[in-house]
Amino acid sequence: MPTITWTHLPPERRERVLVAAMREFGTHGYSTGSLNVIARQADVAKGSLFQYFSGKLDLFTYVAEQTSLRIYEAMQPWLDSYDGGDPFETYLVDAMDAWVSYFETHPLERGVTAATNMELDPVVRQAVLEPVQHLYLAGLRPLLERAVTAGDLDADADLDALLSLLLLLLPHVALAPFFPAVAGPVAPPEGDREARRTAIERLVRPVLSGFRSR
């Protein structure tokens, strides 16, 4: 958690540090990300970073959390506006297409998302992904519950299982267009919107098929 010193900083200085850290961790990951580079790009002394955070992992965790909050805010309309008017599969594909479009136009957020999901150290990965997953679960569960109410998912559908699958699928769809090496056979391509949507449909359809009888 950030220190009281951090909370007392002017907003513009906090933003400078956050953006510098997003850029460095998003480019080099946690292990090789440099606090020296972050301090230099943010125009603060390296020692100041240790007045703001207890250490490198604390800063990385904060960066991951703040990045997720920015992404969540951008996607909140999709989480909140489903009313059963359209088939849930179509709605979910549209939402995931918008999700990829967000990452296409927000390279800092894309880099941090890649750094957190591809982190090799299990302790670091757990520290950064746990709060992120709690945030997404808080938005996804009500969406799935509305799909049950609308009849697009079975009344007895195992929503915990579906949530677990979506937590795996969402980062894959977000990153696959920009990291082809991890995309697999069904890769939403970068730039080609129609082909990307077709790939997303191919991934979403089998995931949902086990949770509806029609």
mmCIF file of C-alpha atoms in Angstrom, residues 23-152:
data_model
loop_
_atom_site.group_PDB
_atom_site.id
_atom_site.type_symbol
_atom_site.label_atom_id
_atom_site.label_comp_id
_atom_site.label_asym_id
_atom_site.label_seq_id
_atom_site.Cartn_x
_atom_site.Cartn_y
_atom_site.Cartn_z
ATOM 1 C CA ARG A 23 5.874 2.352 -18.900
ATOM 2 C CA GLU A 24 8.895 0.682 -17.270
ATOM 3 C CA PHE A 25 7.108 -2.359 -15.829
ATOM 4 C CA GLY A 26 4.984 -2.694 -18.974
ATOM 5 C CA THR A 27 8.113 -2.788 -21.123
ATOM 6 C CA HIS A 28 10.478 -4.832 -18.958
ATOM 7 C CA GLY A 29 8.258 -6.621 -16.451
ATOM 8 C CA TYR A 30 8.745 -6.719 -12.709
ATOM 9 C CA SER A 31 12.056 -8.544 -12.471
ATOM 10 C CA THR A 32 14.030 -6.356 -14.877
ATOM 11 C CA GLY A 33 12.029 -3.166 -14.451
ATOM 12 C CA SER A 34 14.324 -0.476 -13.072
ATOM 13 C CA LEU A 35 13.458 1.830 -10.194
ATOM 14 C CA ASN A 36 16.283 4.089 -11.405
ATOM 15 C CA VAL A 37 14.543 4.480 -14.753
ATOM 16 C CA ILE A 38 11.170 5.093 -13.115
ATOM 17 C CA ALA A 39 12.620 7.782 -10.854
ATOM 18 C CA ARG A 40 14.440 9.456 -13.732
ATOM 19 C CA GLN A 41 11.412 9.473 -16.025
ATOM 20 C CA ALA A 42 9.178 10.731 -13.216
ATOM 21 C CA ASP A 43 11.752 13.408 -12.312
ATOM 22 C CA VAL A 44 12.003 12.338 -8.677
ATOM 23 C CA ALA A 45 14.913 11.025 -6.603
ATOM 24 C CA LYS A 46 15.105 7.240 -6.378
ATOM 25 C CA GLY A 47 15.025 7.559 -2.607
ATOM 26 C CA SER A 48 11.677 9.294 -2.896
ATOM 27 C CA LEU A 49 10.163 6.106 -4.282
ATOM 28 C CA PHE A 50 10.941 4.413 -0.969
ATOM 29 C CA GLN A 51 9.145 7.238 0.827
ATOM 30 C CA TYR A 52 6.095 6.544 -1.327
ATOM 31 C CA PHE A 53 6.136 2.720 -1.282
ATOM 32 C CA SER A 54 7.682 0.073 0.956
ATOM 33 C CA GLY A 55 9.590 -1.468 -1.936
ATOM 34 C CA LYS A 56 9.565 -2.505 -5.577
ATOM 35 C CA LEU A 57 6.841 -5.136 -5.168
ATOM 36 C CA ASP A 58 4.636 -2.645 -3.350
ATOM 37 C CA LEU A 59 5.016 -0.216 -6.261
ATOM 38 C CA PHE A 60 4.368 -2.939 -8.836
ATOM 39 C CA THR A 61 1.247 -4.079 -6.989
ATOM 40 C CA TYR A 62 -0.016 -0.504 -6.862
ATOM 41 C CA VAL A 63 0.654 -0.033 -10.578
ATOM 42 C CA ALA A 64 -1.243 -3.245 -11.408
ATOM 43 C CA GLU A 65 -4.190 -2.202 -9.243
ATOM 44 C CA GLN A 66 -4.404 1.328 -10.634
ATOM 45 C CA THR A 67 -4.105 0.033 -14.188
ATOM 46 C CA SER A 68 -6.950 -2.400 -13.562
ATOM 47 C CA LEU A 69 -9.098 0.393 -12.151
ATOM 48 C CA ARG A 70 -8.555 2.412 -15.328
ATOM 49 C CA ILE A 71 -9.467 -0.562 -17.496
ATOM 50 C CA TYR A 72 -12.471 -1.384 -15.318
ATOM 51 C CA GLU A 73 -13.757 2.188 -15.572
ATOM 52 C CA ALA A 74 -13.519 2.047 -19.359
ATOM 53 C CA MET A 75 -15.382 -1.268 -19.497
ATOM 54 C CA GLN A 76 -17.981 -0.475 -16.827
ATOM 55 C CA PRO A 77 -20.666 0.512 -19.374
ATOM 56 C CA TRP A 78 -20.405 -2.980 -20.875
ATOM 57 C CA LEU A 79 -20.634 -4.600 -17.461
ATOM 58 C CA ASP A 80 -23.672 -2.545 -16.469
ATOM 59 C CA SER A 81 -25.782 -2.151 -19.617
ATOM 60 C CA TYR A 82 -26.759 -5.728 -20.494
ATOM 61 C CA ASP A 83 -30.538 -6.016 -20.139
ATOM 62 C CA GLY A 84 -31.327 -9.246 -21.976
ATOM 63 C CA GLY A 85 -32.398 -7.452 -25.133
ATOM 64 C CA ASP A 86 -29.672 -9.076 -27.216
ATOM 65 C CA PRO A 87 -28.496 -12.689 -26.969
ATOM 66 C CA PHE A 88 -25.887 -12.887 -24.232
ATOM 67 C CA GLU A 89 -23.348 -14.508 -26.555
ATOM 68 C CA THR A 90 -23.615 -11.571 -28.976
ATOM 69 C CA TYR A 91 -23.366 -9.104 -26.124
ATOM 70 C CA LEU A 92 -20.301 -10.815 -24.660
ATOM 71 C CA VAL A 93 -18.564 -10.921 -28.051
ATOM 72 C CA ASP A 94 -19.298 -7.210 -28.539
ATOM 73 C CA ALA A 95 -17.929 -6.465 -25.071
ATOM 74 C CA MET A 96 -14.748 -8.464 -25.697
ATOM 75 C CA ASP A 97 -14.273 -6.730 -29.036
ATOM 76 C CA ALA A 98 -14.516 -3.380 -27.222
ATOM 77 C CA TRP A 99 -12.107 -4.784 -24.612
ATOM 78 C CA VAL A 100 -9.494 -5.513 -27.295
ATOM 79 C CA SER A 101 -10.077 -2.091 -28.883
ATOM 80 C CA TYR A 102 -9.271 -0.504 -25.530
ATOM 81 C CA PHE A 103 -5.943 -2.298 -25.308
ATOM 82 C CA GLU A 104 -5.214 -1.433 -28.933
ATOM 83 C CA THR A 105 -5.374 2.285 -28.107
ATOM 84 C CA HIS A 106 -3.888 2.164 -24.584
ATOM 85 C CA PRO A 107 -0.356 0.742 -24.838
ATOM 86 C CA LEU A 108 0.570 1.535 -21.229
ATOM 87 C CA GLU A 109 -2.364 -0.446 -19.868
ATOM 88 C CA ARG A 110 -1.638 -3.228 -22.358
ATOM 89 C CA GLY A 111 1.977 -3.430 -21.235
ATOM 90 C CA VAL A 112 1.112 -3.618 -17.539
ATOM 91 C CA THR A 113 -1.551 -6.260 -18.204
ATOM 92 C CA ALA A 114 1.034 -8.340 -20.055
ATOM 93 C CA ALA A 115 3.584 -7.854 -17.277
ATOM 94 C CA THR A 116 1.180 -8.983 -14.561
ATOM 95 C CA ASN A 117 -0.204 -11.987 -16.445
ATOM 96 C CA MET A 118 3.161 -13.187 -17.728
ATOM 97 C CA GLU A 119 5.115 -12.674 -14.504
ATOM 98 C CA LEU A 120 7.128 -15.827 -13.755
ATOM 99 C CA ASP A 121 7.621 -15.395 -10.007
ATOM 100 C CA PRO A 122 4.555 -17.060 -8.401
ATOM 101 C CA VAL A 123 4.730 -14.868 -5.291
ATOM 102 C CA VAL A 124 4.777 -11.670 -7.344
ATOM 103 C CA ARG A 125 2.092 -12.955 -9.708
ATOM 104 C CA GLN A 126 -0.204 -13.838 -6.798
ATOM 105 C CA ALA A 127 0.353 -10.444 -5.173
ATOM 106 C CA VAL A 128 -0.634 -8.495 -8.272
ATOM 107 C CA LEU A 129 -3.334 -10.729 -9.759
ATOM 108 C CA GLU A 130 -5.398 -11.414 -6.643
ATOM 109 C CA PRO A 131 -6.756 -7.849 -6.206
ATOM 110 C CA VAL A 132 -7.200 -7.532 -9.970
ATOM 111 C CA GLN A 133 -9.310 -10.684 -10.127
ATOM 112 C CA HIS A 134 -11.455 -9.546 -7.198
ATOM 113 C CA LEU A 135 -12.201 -6.345 -9.101
ATOM 114 C CA TYR A 136 -13.201 -8.162 -12.281
ATOM 115 C CA LEU A 137 -15.276 -10.708 -10.389
ATOM 116 C CA ALA A 138 -17.225 -7.890 -8.768
ATOM 117 C CA GLY A 139 -18.234 -6.659 -12.221
ATOM 118 C CA LEU A 140 -18.665 -9.977 -14.012
ATOM 119 C CA ARG A 141 -20.822 -11.850 -11.496
ATOM 120 C CA PRO A 142 -23.795 -9.419 -11.679
ATOM 121 C CA LEU A 143 -23.538 -9.523 -15.484
ATOM 122 C CA LEU A 144 -23.808 -13.315 -15.510
ATOM 123 C CA GLU A 145 -26.646 -13.229 -12.983
ATOM 124 C CA ARG A 146 -28.590 -10.923 -15.309
ATOM 125 C CA ALA A 147 -27.963 -13.378 -18.156
ATOM 126 C CA VAL A 148 -29.494 -16.133 -16.002
ATOM 127 C CA THR A 149 -32.499 -13.929 -15.268
ATOM 128 C CA ALA A 150 -32.880 -13.227 -19.002
ATOM 129 C CA GLY A 151 -32.802 -16.963 -19.756
ATOM 130 C CA ASP A 152 -29.585 -16.776 -21.783
#
